[in-house]
Amino acid sequence: MNYAEFQKEIKITQKSICRDFFCQNHGSIRIKKEKTVLRNLEKIFGAALKISNQKGFQAMSMRDLSIETGLSTGAMYAYFSGKEDLLNMMQHHKRTMAMRIVEKYMKEETDPLIRLKTMLRVHLYISEAMQPWFYFSYMEAKNINKKQRNQAVESSRITENIIKEIILEGQKAGLFKDHDADMSASIIKAMLQEWYLKRKKYAKRQISVDRYADFLESIIMSFIRI
Amino acid sequence: MNYAEFQKEIKITQKSICRDFFCQNHGSIRIKKEKTVLRNLEKIFGAALKISNQKGFQAMSMRDLSIETGLSTGAMYAYFSGKEDLLNMMQHHKRTMAMRIVEKYMKEETDPLIRLKTMLRVHLYISEAMQPWFYFSYMEAKNINKKQRNQAVESSRITENIIKEIILEGQKAGLFKDHDADMSASIIKAMLQEWYLKRKKYAKRQISVDRYADFLESIIMSFIRI
DNA sequence: GTCTATACACAGATAGAC
DNA sequence: GTCTATCTGTGTATAGAC
């Protein structure tokens, strides 16, 4: 699998993300015409990600957002009940989107070695397709409410546990070295996060997500495999 | 070298950090009595790091800072000219402190293998001794002014280049595998950052900086050494 | 040196016209 | 559905007493 294939299969676009969001949240959105909602949600999410990822969500004013979207501040409140609500909505949505895709792909394999390799690629490719969302989610995690934060911590723990379980299976099967599985999983997750946190740096150096994935795979294999 | 030894040799304390700061900045601080300045700078920096690292620098109000330090808002403005100034001061100071220590240690060795190992430990140990500063510096990097940001990018580039140069030397000496040195350096830096970015997680799991250093060394050696 | 009181700019949010 | 106008709270920063 490479990124182009992944994209073709999943088709994560701004529009699909918004459609998905509308299906799950049409209760709390005052506007009812789907086409209008999609058009404006795309503007709002896009603008919020752009401004927040430049200077932080707290530093983004509703006026900033209004200018960037081309909507009035009044109009925006038809799509969310307040600034904090927008933040929580976005955090929640990123999580559910990402989790759903991971689960779909991870169910298909059983061999630990292939599972590990697949897992690496799926995570990298999702974070690439939704890079602004992942960056946002990471940098703004401090500001969300307790309930959401617990969910975020839980979700991150799950990701790490998936990696850990694969490593343990590999060790049991005699394929992997006897490293501390907890620590290995942590480090691997850090290397995955590096991709979306420093994406600009890699773009400047013209390193594609596929090349990054290949490199990661090679170094992880060299320290984890017997 | 372990962390206890490092600490004994360097003695990085909040007080030493503030004394150091005062020596370099007494021009821009209105108060002149050193003892008073040190006492209050320690309060201000401590409080600013605590609150910012909880909810972000932008979200921290001067009133918050005033309550946490026990100083009035008026009094604080005797130590910096505005909130933005405080941020830039802190960013600048973290950089110079860290850089100075790294340079001191890195000049002592020539063998690439030992240089790499030393470099790992020195970086981890500095970031441990100044963890709130490192976390702050990373998370608030977006908000600083252009001049400071360029310095920050430059400083980060230098760190990465030091690692890269060591790897290239090791390859030339026939000690290291022929991996892409740029990528390897990036990944190693990411693993170093992981320590201070997720320090709470490791504290909860009772993993010390020494154990983390040992683990990092072992996995880096296993993928980098021939 | 430090405090209290306050200026005044700007934030988020809403009401009501269109 | 969207806009304009505006309310009200909170933010940073300062002036002047002590």
GROMACS .gro file of C-alpha atoms (C1' of nucleotides) in nm:
model
  488
    1MET     CA    1   0.000   0.000   0.000
    2ASN     CA    2   0.115   0.355  -0.072
    3TYR     CA    3  -0.048   0.691  -0.004
    4ALA     CA    4  -0.208   0.727  -0.346
    5GLU     CA    5  -0.379   0.391  -0.310
    6PHE     CA    6  -0.489   0.473   0.043
    7GLN     CA    7  -0.641   0.800  -0.071
    8LYS     CA    8  -0.826   0.636  -0.355
    9GLU     CA    9  -0.978   0.384  -0.121
   10ILE     CA   10  -1.075   0.619   0.161
   11LYS     CA   11  -1.136   0.950  -0.016
   12ILE     CA   12  -1.092   1.186   0.277
   13THR     CA   13  -1.171   1.534   0.150
   14GLN     CA   14  -1.280   1.847   0.332
   15LYS     CA   15  -1.625   1.792   0.186
   16SER     CA   16  -1.651   1.430   0.299
   17ILE     CA   17  -1.537   1.530   0.646
   18CYS     CA   18  -1.809   1.794   0.663
   19ARG     CA   19  -2.080   1.569   0.526
   20ASP     CA   20  -1.987   1.314   0.784
   21PHE     CA   21  -2.003   1.580   1.051
   22PHE     CA   22  -2.345   1.699   0.940
   23CYS     CA   23  -2.489   1.347   0.957
   24GLN     CA   24  -2.383   1.310   1.318
   25ASN     CA   25  -2.467   1.661   1.439
   26HIS     CA   26  -2.769   1.788   1.250
   27GLY     CA   27  -2.950   1.806   1.584
   28SER     CA   28  -2.735   2.088   1.719
   29ILE     CA   29  -2.711   2.285   1.395
   30ARG     CA   30  -2.982   2.546   1.350
   31ILE     CA   31  -2.967   2.551   0.971
   32LYS     CA   32  -3.151   2.268   0.799
   33LYS     CA   33  -3.065   2.284   0.428
   34GLU     CA   34  -2.787   2.030   0.381
   35LYS     CA   35  -2.622   2.204   0.089
   36THR     CA   36  -2.591   2.533   0.279
   37VAL     CA   37  -2.461   2.360   0.590
   38LEU     CA   38  -2.195   2.172   0.397
   39ARG     CA   39  -2.077   2.484   0.215
   40ASN     CA   40  -2.046   2.683   0.535
   41LEU     CA   41  -1.908   2.409   0.757
   42GLU     CA   42  -1.632   2.362   0.506
   43LYS     CA   43  -1.555   2.734   0.525
   44ILE     CA   44  -1.571   2.741   0.904
   45PHE     CA   45  -1.358   2.433   0.966
   46GLY     CA   46  -1.110   2.535   0.702
   47ALA     CA   47  -1.075   2.886   0.840
   48ALA     CA   48  -1.061   2.770   1.202
   49LEU     CA   49  -0.787   2.520   1.120
   50LYS     CA   50  -0.592   2.771   0.917
   51ILE     CA   51  -0.598   3.050   1.175
   52SER     CA   52  -0.559   2.824   1.480
   53ASN     CA   53  -0.268   2.637   1.332
   54GLN     CA   54  -0.100   2.969   1.262
   55LYS     CA   55  -0.148   3.146   1.593
   56GLY     CA   56  -0.347   2.920   1.824
   57PHE     CA   57  -0.719   2.874   1.882
   58GLN     CA   58  -0.733   3.108   2.183
   59ALA     CA   59  -0.567   3.385   1.984
   60MET     CA   60  -0.820   3.347   1.701
   61SER     CA   61  -1.109   3.588   1.752
   62MET     CA   62  -1.457   3.535   1.618
   63ARG     CA   63  -1.395   3.842   1.405
   64ASP     CA   64  -1.087   3.674   1.253
   65LEU     CA   65  -1.297   3.372   1.179
   66SER     CA   66  -1.573   3.588   1.036
   67ILE     CA   67  -1.335   3.762   0.796
   68GLU     CA   68  -1.167   3.440   0.685
   69THR     CA   69  -1.496   3.258   0.623
   70GLY     CA   70  -1.674   3.554   0.466
   71LEU     CA   71  -1.965   3.490   0.703
   72SER     CA   72  -2.082   3.735   0.968
   73THR     CA   73  -2.022   3.651   1.333
   74GLY     CA   74  -2.397   3.623   1.379
   75ALA     CA   75  -2.431   3.368   1.102
   76MET     CA   76  -2.159   3.147   1.246
   77TYR     CA   77  -2.347   3.104   1.570
   78ALA     CA   78  -2.609   2.914   1.372
   79TYR     CA   79  -2.353   2.634   1.333
   80PHE     CA   80  -2.216   2.618   1.686
   81SER     CA   81  -2.327   2.754   2.020
   82GLY     CA   82  -2.000   2.927   2.111
   83LYS     CA   83  -1.628   2.932   2.059
   84GLU     CA   84  -1.563   2.659   2.312
   85ASP     CA   85  -1.831   2.447   2.149
   86LEU     CA   86  -1.656   2.483   1.813
   87LEU     CA   87  -1.333   2.360   1.969
   88ASN     CA   88  -1.493   2.060   2.133
   89MET     CA   89  -1.686   1.975   1.817
   90MET     CA   90  -1.369   1.979   1.612
   91GLN     CA   91  -1.170   1.773   1.860
   92HIS     CA   92  -1.445   1.518   1.888
   93HIS     CA   93  -1.491   1.495   1.517
   94LYS     CA   94  -1.122   1.446   1.442
   95ARG     CA   95  -1.110   1.162   1.691
   96THR     CA   96  -1.409   0.972   1.558
   97MET     CA   97  -1.300   1.011   1.196
   98ALA     CA   98  -0.949   0.885   1.265
   99MET     CA   99  -1.056   0.598   1.489
  100ARG     CA  100  -1.310   0.467   1.244
  101ILE     CA  101  -1.054   0.440   0.965
  102VAL     CA  102  -0.788   0.277   1.183
  103GLU     CA  103  -1.031   0.014   1.301
  104LYS     CA  104  -1.143  -0.064   0.952
  105TYR     CA  105  -0.789  -0.136   0.834
  106MET     CA  106  -0.654  -0.311   1.139
  107LYS     CA  107  -0.913  -0.584   1.142
  108GLU     CA  108  -0.786  -0.735   0.821
  109GLU     CA  109  -0.453  -0.881   0.932
  110THR     CA  110  -0.324  -1.136   1.183
  111ASP     CA  111   0.051  -1.177   1.129
  112PRO     CA  112   0.227  -0.946   1.381
  113LEU     CA  113   0.492  -0.827   1.137
  114ILE     CA  114   0.241  -0.730   0.871
  115ARG     CA  115   0.006  -0.589   1.134
  116LEU     CA  116   0.282  -0.360   1.260
  117LYS     CA  117   0.375  -0.244   0.913
  118THR     CA  118   0.013  -0.186   0.817
  119MET     CA  119  -0.053   0.001   1.135
  120LEU     CA  120   0.240   0.234   1.071
  121ARG     CA  121   0.124   0.316   0.723
  122VAL     CA  122  -0.242   0.356   0.808
  123HIS     CA  123  -0.158   0.599   1.088
  124LEU     CA  124   0.080   0.799   0.876
  125TYR     CA  125  -0.160   0.811   0.583
  126ILE     CA  126  -0.457   0.920   0.791
  127SER     CA  127  -0.253   1.190   0.959
  128GLU     CA  128  -0.136   1.303   0.618
  129ALA     CA  129  -0.487   1.318   0.472
  130MET     CA  130  -0.611   1.507   0.777
  131GLN     CA  131  -0.289   1.686   0.871
  132PRO     CA  132  -0.441   2.019   0.978
  133TRP     CA  133  -0.686   1.829   1.197
  134PHE     CA  134  -0.415   1.622   1.362
  135TYR     CA  135  -0.192   1.920   1.424
  136PHE     CA  136  -0.485   2.115   1.566
  137SER     CA  137  -0.591   1.828   1.786
  138TYR     CA  138  -0.245   1.792   1.932
  139MET     CA  139  -0.173   2.160   1.992
  140GLU     CA  140  -0.514   2.251   2.132
  141ALA     CA  141  -0.562   1.945   2.352
  142LYS     CA  142  -0.499   2.152   2.667
  143ASN     CA  143  -0.796   2.377   2.611
  144ILE     CA  144  -1.080   2.132   2.581
  145ASN     CA  145  -1.318   2.047   2.864
  146LYS     CA  146  -1.266   1.759   3.105
  147LYS     CA  147  -1.501   1.514   2.940
  148GLN     CA  148  -1.344   1.568   2.600
  149ARG     CA  149  -0.995   1.555   2.746
  150ASN     CA  150  -1.060   1.222   2.909
  151GLN     CA  151  -1.182   1.091   2.576
  152ALA     CA  152  -0.868   1.223   2.409
  153VAL     CA  153  -0.639   1.061   2.665
  154GLU     CA  154  -0.833   0.739   2.634
  155SER     CA  155  -0.811   0.747   2.257
  156SER     CA  156  -0.437   0.806   2.269
  157ARG     CA  157  -0.400   0.521   2.519
  158ILE     CA  158  -0.589   0.291   2.283
  159THR     CA  159  -0.359   0.374   1.993
  160GLU     CA  160  -0.058   0.303   2.206
  161ASN     CA  161  -0.208  -0.021   2.331
  162ILE     CA  162  -0.273  -0.142   1.980
  163ILE     CA  163   0.096  -0.099   1.903
  164LYS     CA  164   0.191  -0.261   2.231
  165GLU     CA  165  -0.031  -0.564   2.170
  166ILE     CA  166   0.119  -0.617   1.827
  167ILE     CA  167   0.468  -0.605   1.976
  168LEU     CA  168   0.376  -0.853   2.248
  169GLU     CA  169   0.228  -1.090   1.992
  170GLY     CA  170   0.541  -1.062   1.784
  171GLN     CA  171   0.755  -1.141   2.085
  172LYS     CA  172   0.539  -1.440   2.173
  173ALA     CA  173   0.572  -1.566   1.817
  174GLY     CA  174   0.950  -1.535   1.847
  175LEU     CA  175   0.966  -1.273   1.572
  176PHE     CA  176   1.054  -0.965   1.779
  177LYS     CA  177   1.332  -0.885   2.022
  178ASP     CA  178   1.258  -0.879   2.391
  179HIS     CA  179   1.241  -0.499   2.431
  180ASP     CA  180   1.009  -0.331   2.679
  181ALA     CA  181   0.683  -0.326   2.483
  182ASP     CA  182   0.545  -0.020   2.661
  183MET     CA  183   0.849   0.189   2.583
  184SER     CA  184   0.871   0.066   2.227
  185ALA     CA  185   0.509   0.155   2.166
  186SER     CA  186   0.561   0.504   2.309
  187ILE     CA  187   0.859   0.569   2.090
  188ILE     CA  188   0.686   0.442   1.781
  189LYS     CA  189   0.389   0.668   1.850
  190ALA     CA  190   0.626   0.962   1.889
  191MET     CA  191   0.776   0.888   1.549
  192LEU     CA  192   0.428   0.880   1.395
  193GLN     CA  193   0.339   1.213   1.554
  194GLU     CA  194   0.660   1.366   1.426
  195TRP     CA  195   0.521   1.341   1.076
  196TYR     CA  196   0.217   1.562   1.122
  197LEU     CA  197   0.377   1.794   1.378
  198LYS     CA  198   0.672   1.885   1.156
  199ARG     CA  199   0.513   1.843   0.821
  200LYS     CA  200   0.630   2.177   0.686
  201LYS     CA  201   0.990   2.083   0.750
  202TYR     CA  202   0.953   1.765   0.548
  203ALA     CA  203   0.769   1.946   0.270
  204LYS     CA  204   1.057   2.191   0.245
  205ARG     CA  205   1.300   1.900   0.218
  206GLN     CA  206   1.068   1.737  -0.038
  207ILE     CA  207   1.022   1.423   0.167
  208SER     CA  208   0.691   1.256   0.088
  209VAL     CA  209   0.480   1.061   0.332
  210ASP     CA  210   0.569   0.743   0.144
  211ARG     CA  211   0.938   0.805   0.186
  212TYR     CA  212   0.889   0.884   0.552
  213ALA     CA  213   0.690   0.564   0.594
  214ASP     CA  214   0.961   0.358   0.424
  215PHE     CA  215   1.227   0.509   0.645
  216LEU     CA  216   1.028   0.457   0.962
  217GLU     CA  217   0.956   0.100   0.868
  218SER     CA  218   1.321   0.029   0.810
  219ILE     CA  219   1.442   0.169   1.140
  220ILE     CA  220   1.162   0.012   1.341
  221MET     CA  221   1.227  -0.323   1.179
  222SER     CA  222   1.599  -0.299   1.252
  223PHE     CA  223   1.548  -0.249   1.621
  224ILE     CA  224   1.242  -0.463   1.676
  225ARG     CA  225   1.300  -0.774   1.467
  226ILE     CA  226   1.522  -1.057   1.579
  227MET     CA  227   2.718   0.982   3.316
  228ASN     CA  228   2.374   0.964   3.475
  229TYR     CA  229   2.122   1.234   3.564
  230ALA     CA  230   2.233   1.272   3.925
  231GLU     CA  231   2.592   1.332   3.817
  232PHE     CA  232   2.481   1.575   3.548
  233GLN     CA  233   2.276   1.773   3.796
  234LYS     CA  234   2.562   1.790   4.044
  235GLU     CA  235   2.791   1.927   3.779
  236ILE     CA  236   2.556   2.181   3.625
  237LYS     CA  237   2.327   2.279   3.911
  238ILE     CA  238   2.033   2.410   3.713
  239THR     CA  239   1.784   2.544   3.964
  240GLN     CA  240   1.507   2.799   3.928
  241LYS     CA  241   1.725   3.040   4.124
  242SER     CA  242   2.030   2.991   3.902
  243ILE     CA  243   1.816   3.040   3.594
  244CYS     CA  244   1.685   3.367   3.730
  245ARG     CA  245   2.025   3.495   3.842
  246ASP     CA  246   2.154   3.421   3.498
  247PHE     CA  247   1.862   3.606   3.349
  248PHE     CA  248   1.914   3.910   3.567
  249CYS     CA  249   2.280   3.938   3.466
  250GLN     CA  250   2.185   3.953   3.099
  251ASN     CA  251   1.877   4.176   3.129
  252HIS     CA  252   1.927   4.420   3.414
  253GLY     CA  253   1.905   4.698   3.157
  254SER     CA  254   1.539   4.639   3.081
  255ILE     CA  255   1.426   4.568   3.438
  256ARG     CA  256   1.311   4.871   3.630
  257ILE     CA  257   1.392   4.734   3.975
  258LYS     CA  258   1.755   4.754   4.074
  259LYS     CA  259   1.797   4.557   4.398
  260GLU     CA  260   1.924   4.217   4.290
  261LYS     CA  261   1.776   4.024   4.579
  262THR     CA  262   1.427   4.159   4.511
  263VAL     CA  263   1.454   4.095   4.140
  264LEU     CA  264   1.564   3.736   4.190
  265ARG     CA  265   1.285   3.663   4.437
  266ASN     CA  266   1.019   3.804   4.207
  267LEU     CA  267   1.155   3.674   3.879
  268GLU     CA  268   1.150   3.328   4.030
  269LYS     CA  269   0.784   3.378   4.122
  270ILE     CA  270   0.693   3.524   3.783
  271PHE     CA  271   0.869   3.262   3.571
  272GLY     CA  272   0.743   2.980   3.791
  273ALA     CA  273   0.385   3.103   3.777
  274ALA     CA  274   0.396   3.178   3.406
  275LEU     CA  275   0.531   2.830   3.329
  276LYS     CA  276   0.278   2.664   3.556
  277ILE     CA  277  -0.028   2.840   3.419
  278SER     CA  278   0.085   2.843   3.055
  279ASN     CA  279   0.172   2.477   3.058
  280GLN     CA  280  -0.174   2.404   3.198
  281LYS     CA  281  -0.388   2.613   2.968
  282GLY     CA  282  -0.162   2.798   2.725
  283PHE     CA  283   0.010   3.135   2.740
  284GLN     CA  284  -0.265   3.319   2.551
  285ALA     CA  285  -0.528   3.188   2.788
  286MET     CA  286  -0.329   3.304   3.090
  287SER     CA  287  -0.444   3.652   3.193
  288MET     CA  288  -0.227   3.901   3.378
  289ARG     CA  289  -0.477   3.863   3.663
  290ASP     CA  290  -0.409   3.489   3.673
  291LEU     CA  291  -0.040   3.560   3.686
  292SER     CA  292  -0.090   3.823   3.953
  293ILE     CA  293  -0.282   3.581   4.176
  294GLU     CA  294  -0.035   3.298   4.129
  295THR     CA  295   0.271   3.514   4.199
  296GLY     CA  296   0.115   3.709   4.484
  297LEU     CA  297   0.228   4.029   4.314
  298SER     CA  298  -0.008   4.295   4.183
  299THR     CA  299  -0.044   4.341   3.809
  300GLY     CA  300   0.117   4.683   3.845
  301ALA     CA  301   0.424   4.543   4.014
  302MET     CA  302   0.479   4.283   3.745
  303TYR     CA  303   0.513   4.548   3.477
  304ALA     CA  304   0.832   4.659   3.651
  305TYR     CA  305   0.990   4.334   3.533
  306PHE     CA  306   0.869   4.325   3.175
  307SER     CA  307   0.709   4.577   2.942
  308GLY     CA  308   0.407   4.370   2.842
  309LYS     CA  309   0.272   4.021   2.808
  310GLU     CA  310   0.429   3.968   2.469
  311ASP     CA  311   0.760   4.088   2.606
  312LEU     CA  312   0.740   3.829   2.884
  313LEU     CA  313   0.686   3.556   2.626
  314ASN     CA  314   0.978   3.664   2.410
  315MET     CA  315   1.204   3.703   2.714
  316MET     CA  316   1.124   3.353   2.830
  317GLN     CA  317   1.171   3.197   2.488
  318HIS     CA  318   1.500   3.373   2.437
  319HIS     CA  319   1.625   3.281   2.779
  320LYS     CA  320   1.541   2.913   2.747
  321ARG     CA  321   1.733   2.899   2.421
  322THR     CA  322   2.050   3.062   2.547
  323MET     CA  323   2.056   2.853   2.866
  324ALA     CA  324   2.014   2.527   2.679
  325MET     CA  325   2.257   2.610   2.402
  326ARG     CA  326   2.531   2.713   2.642
  327ILE     CA  327   2.520   2.382   2.828
  328VAL     CA  328   2.509   2.170   2.513
  329GLU     CA  329   2.811   2.346   2.369
  330LYS     CA  330   3.007   2.301   2.688
  331TYR     CA  331   2.957   1.926   2.689
  332MET     CA  332   2.988   1.853   2.320
  333LYS     CA  333   3.336   2.001   2.284
  334GLU     CA  334   3.490   1.731   2.498
  335GLU     CA  335   3.462   1.427   2.270
  336THR     CA  336   3.580   1.322   1.925
  337ASP     CA  337   3.480   0.956   1.874
  338PRO     CA  338   3.147   0.957   1.682
  339LEU     CA  339   2.995   0.675   1.883
  340ILE     CA  340   3.067   0.837   2.218
  341ARG     CA  341   2.974   1.179   2.080
  342LEU     CA  342   2.632   1.047   1.979
  343LYS     CA  343   2.574   0.881   2.313
  344THR     CA  344   2.688   1.190   2.504
  345MET     CA  345   2.474   1.414   2.291
  346LEU     CA  346   2.165   1.202   2.362
  347ARG     CA  347   2.218   1.214   2.735
  348VAL     CA  348   2.308   1.580   2.754
  349HIS     CA  349   1.995   1.675   2.562
  350LEU     CA  350   1.772   1.452   2.769
  351TYR     CA  351   1.924   1.570   3.096
  352ILE     CA  352   1.897   1.939   3.011
  353SER     CA  353   1.537   1.898   2.902
  354GLU     CA  354   1.469   1.712   3.225
  355ALA     CA  355   1.629   1.979   3.443
  356MET     CA  356   1.439   2.250   3.257
  357GLN     CA  357   1.131   2.051   3.160
  358PRO     CA  358   0.870   2.325   3.208
  359TRP     CA  359   1.085   2.559   3.000
  360PHE     CA  360   1.124   2.308   2.718
  361TYR     CA  361   0.756   2.223   2.711
  362PHE     CA  362   0.665   2.592   2.716
  363SER     CA  363   0.911   2.674   2.442
  364TYR     CA  364   0.772   2.403   2.216
  365MET     CA  365   0.404   2.473   2.272
  366GLU     CA  366   0.423   2.852   2.254
  367ALA     CA  367   0.663   2.877   1.961
  368LYS     CA  368   0.380   2.992   1.730
  369ASN     CA  369   0.311   3.307   1.926
  370ILE     CA  370   0.649   3.474   1.935
  371ASN     CA  371   0.752   3.757   1.703
  372LYS     CA  372   0.932   3.703   1.372
  373LYS     CA  373   1.282   3.782   1.494
  374GLN     CA  374   1.250   3.542   1.786
  375ARG     CA  375   1.090   3.278   1.567
  376ASN     CA  376   1.375   3.289   1.320
  377GLN     CA  377   1.617   3.245   1.608
  378ALA     CA  378   1.415   2.950   1.732
  379VAL     CA  379   1.409   2.782   1.392
  380GLU     CA  380   1.780   2.845   1.355
  381SER     CA  381   1.851   2.700   1.697
  382SER     CA  382   1.647   2.390   1.620
  383ARG     CA  383   1.829   2.354   1.288
  384ILE     CA  384   2.162   2.370   1.467
  385THR     CA  385   2.065   2.093   1.707
  386GLU     CA  386   1.959   1.874   1.420
  387ASN     CA  387   2.277   1.951   1.230
  388ILE     CA  388   2.493   1.852   1.525
  389ILE     CA  389   2.326   1.511   1.525
  390LYS     CA  390   2.356   1.488   1.149
  391GLU     CA  391   2.727   1.571   1.153
  392ILE     CA  392   2.792   1.305   1.414
  393ILE     CA  393   2.610   1.049   1.201
  394LEU     CA  394   2.804   1.148   0.890
  395GLU     CA  395   3.134   1.118   1.077
  396GLY     CA  396   3.031   0.778   1.205
  397GLN     CA  397   2.947   0.666   0.854
  398LYS     CA  398   3.278   0.794   0.721
  399ALA     CA  399   3.459   0.607   0.996
  400GLY     CA  400   3.277   0.289   0.891
  401LEU     CA  401   3.100   0.262   1.226
  402PHE     CA  402   2.744   0.351   1.122
  403LYS     CA  403   2.504   0.211   0.864
  404ASP     CA  404   2.442   0.404   0.546
  405HIS     CA  405   2.104   0.549   0.644
  406ASP     CA  406   1.989   0.893   0.528
  407ALA     CA  407   2.160   1.117   0.784
  408ASP     CA  408   1.901   1.395   0.757
  409MET     CA  409   1.613   1.163   0.830
  410SER     CA  410   1.796   0.984   1.108
  411ALA     CA  411   1.875   1.313   1.276
  412SER     CA  412   1.511   1.423   1.251
  413ILE     CA  413   1.384   1.104   1.405
  414ILE     CA  414   1.639   1.113   1.684
  415LYS     CA  415   1.540   1.469   1.767
  416ALA     CA  416   1.175   1.363   1.776
  417MET     CA  417   1.260   1.092   2.026
  418LEU     CA  418   1.442   1.344   2.244
  419GLN     CA  419   1.145   1.580   2.232
  420GLU     CA  420   0.910   1.298   2.327
  421TRP     CA  421   1.069   1.295   2.672
  422TYR     CA  422   0.981   1.649   2.774
  423LEU     CA  423   0.655   1.665   2.581
  424LYS     CA  424   0.507   1.355   2.747
  425ARG     CA  425   0.686   1.371   3.075
  426LYS     CA  426   0.374   1.322   3.285
  427LYS     CA  427   0.300   0.996   3.111
  428TYR     CA  428   0.645   0.862   3.195
  429ALA     CA  429   0.622   0.987   3.553
  430LYS     CA  430   0.295   0.797   3.593
  431ARG     CA  431   0.463   0.483   3.463
  432GLN     CA  432   0.760   0.551   3.692
  433ILE     CA  433   1.009   0.566   3.411
  434SER     CA  434   1.307   0.783   3.504
  435VAL     CA  435   1.506   0.994   3.262
  436ASP     CA  436   1.797   0.753   3.305
  437ARG     CA  437   1.586   0.459   3.203
  438TYR     CA  438   1.449   0.650   2.907
  439ALA     CA  439   1.805   0.743   2.807
  440ASP     CA  440   1.919   0.381   2.829
  441PHE     CA  441   1.628   0.267   2.619
  442LEU     CA  442   1.679   0.537   2.357
  443GLU     CA  443   2.047   0.458   2.337
  444SER     CA  444   1.979   0.091   2.284
  445ILE     CA  445   1.730   0.139   2.002
  446ILE     CA  446   1.933   0.408   1.830
  447MET     CA  447   2.242   0.191   1.848
  448SER     CA  448   2.056  -0.106   1.706
  449PHE     CA  449   1.947   0.080   1.396
  450ILE     CA  450   2.247   0.304   1.343
  451ARG     CA  451   2.547   0.085   1.415
  452ILE     CA  452   2.688  -0.161   1.166
  453DG     C1'  453   0.897   4.869   4.517
  454DT     C1'  454   0.436   4.768   4.553
  455DC     C1'  455  -0.040   4.854   4.570
  456DT     C1'  456  -0.525   5.011   4.424
  457DA     C1'  457  -0.809   5.199   4.104
  458DT     C1'  458  -0.915   5.274   3.659
  459DA     C1'  459  -0.878   5.367   3.141
  460DC     C1'  460  -1.002   5.190   2.729
  461DA     C1'  461  -0.969   4.834   2.370
  462DC     C1'  462  -1.146   4.420   2.225
  463DA     C1'  463  -1.343   3.979   2.308
  464DG     C1'  464  -1.768   3.670   2.265
  465DA     C1'  465  -2.232   3.666   2.212
  466DT     C1'  466  -2.720   3.816   2.083
  467DA     C1'  467  -3.136   4.075   1.904
  468DG     C1'  468  -3.385   4.205   1.543
  469DA     C1'  469  -3.400   4.381   1.058
  470DC     C1'  470  -3.393   4.205   0.608
  471DG     C1'  471  -3.020   3.217   0.645
  472DT     C1'  472  -2.758   3.612   0.691
  473DC     C1'  473  -2.641   4.069   0.820
  474DT     C1'  474  -2.564   4.491   1.115
  475DA     C1'  475  -2.558   4.695   1.538
  476DT     C1'  476  -2.480   4.658   1.994
  477DC     C1'  477  -2.449   4.467   2.485
  478DT     C1'  478  -2.156   4.324   2.840
  479DG     C1'  479  -1.764   4.105   3.031
  480DT     C1'  480  -1.278   4.065   3.042
  481DG     C1'  481  -0.825   4.172   2.890
  482DT     C1'  482  -0.391   4.455   2.907
  483DA     C1'  483  -0.179   4.834   3.068
  484DT     C1'  484  -0.099   5.263   3.343
  485DA     C1'  485  -0.126   5.654   3.682
  486DG     C1'  486  -0.063   5.791   4.115
  487DA     C1'  487  -0.095   5.694   4.622
  488DC     C1'  488   0.171   5.481   4.976
   0.00000   0.00000   0.00000
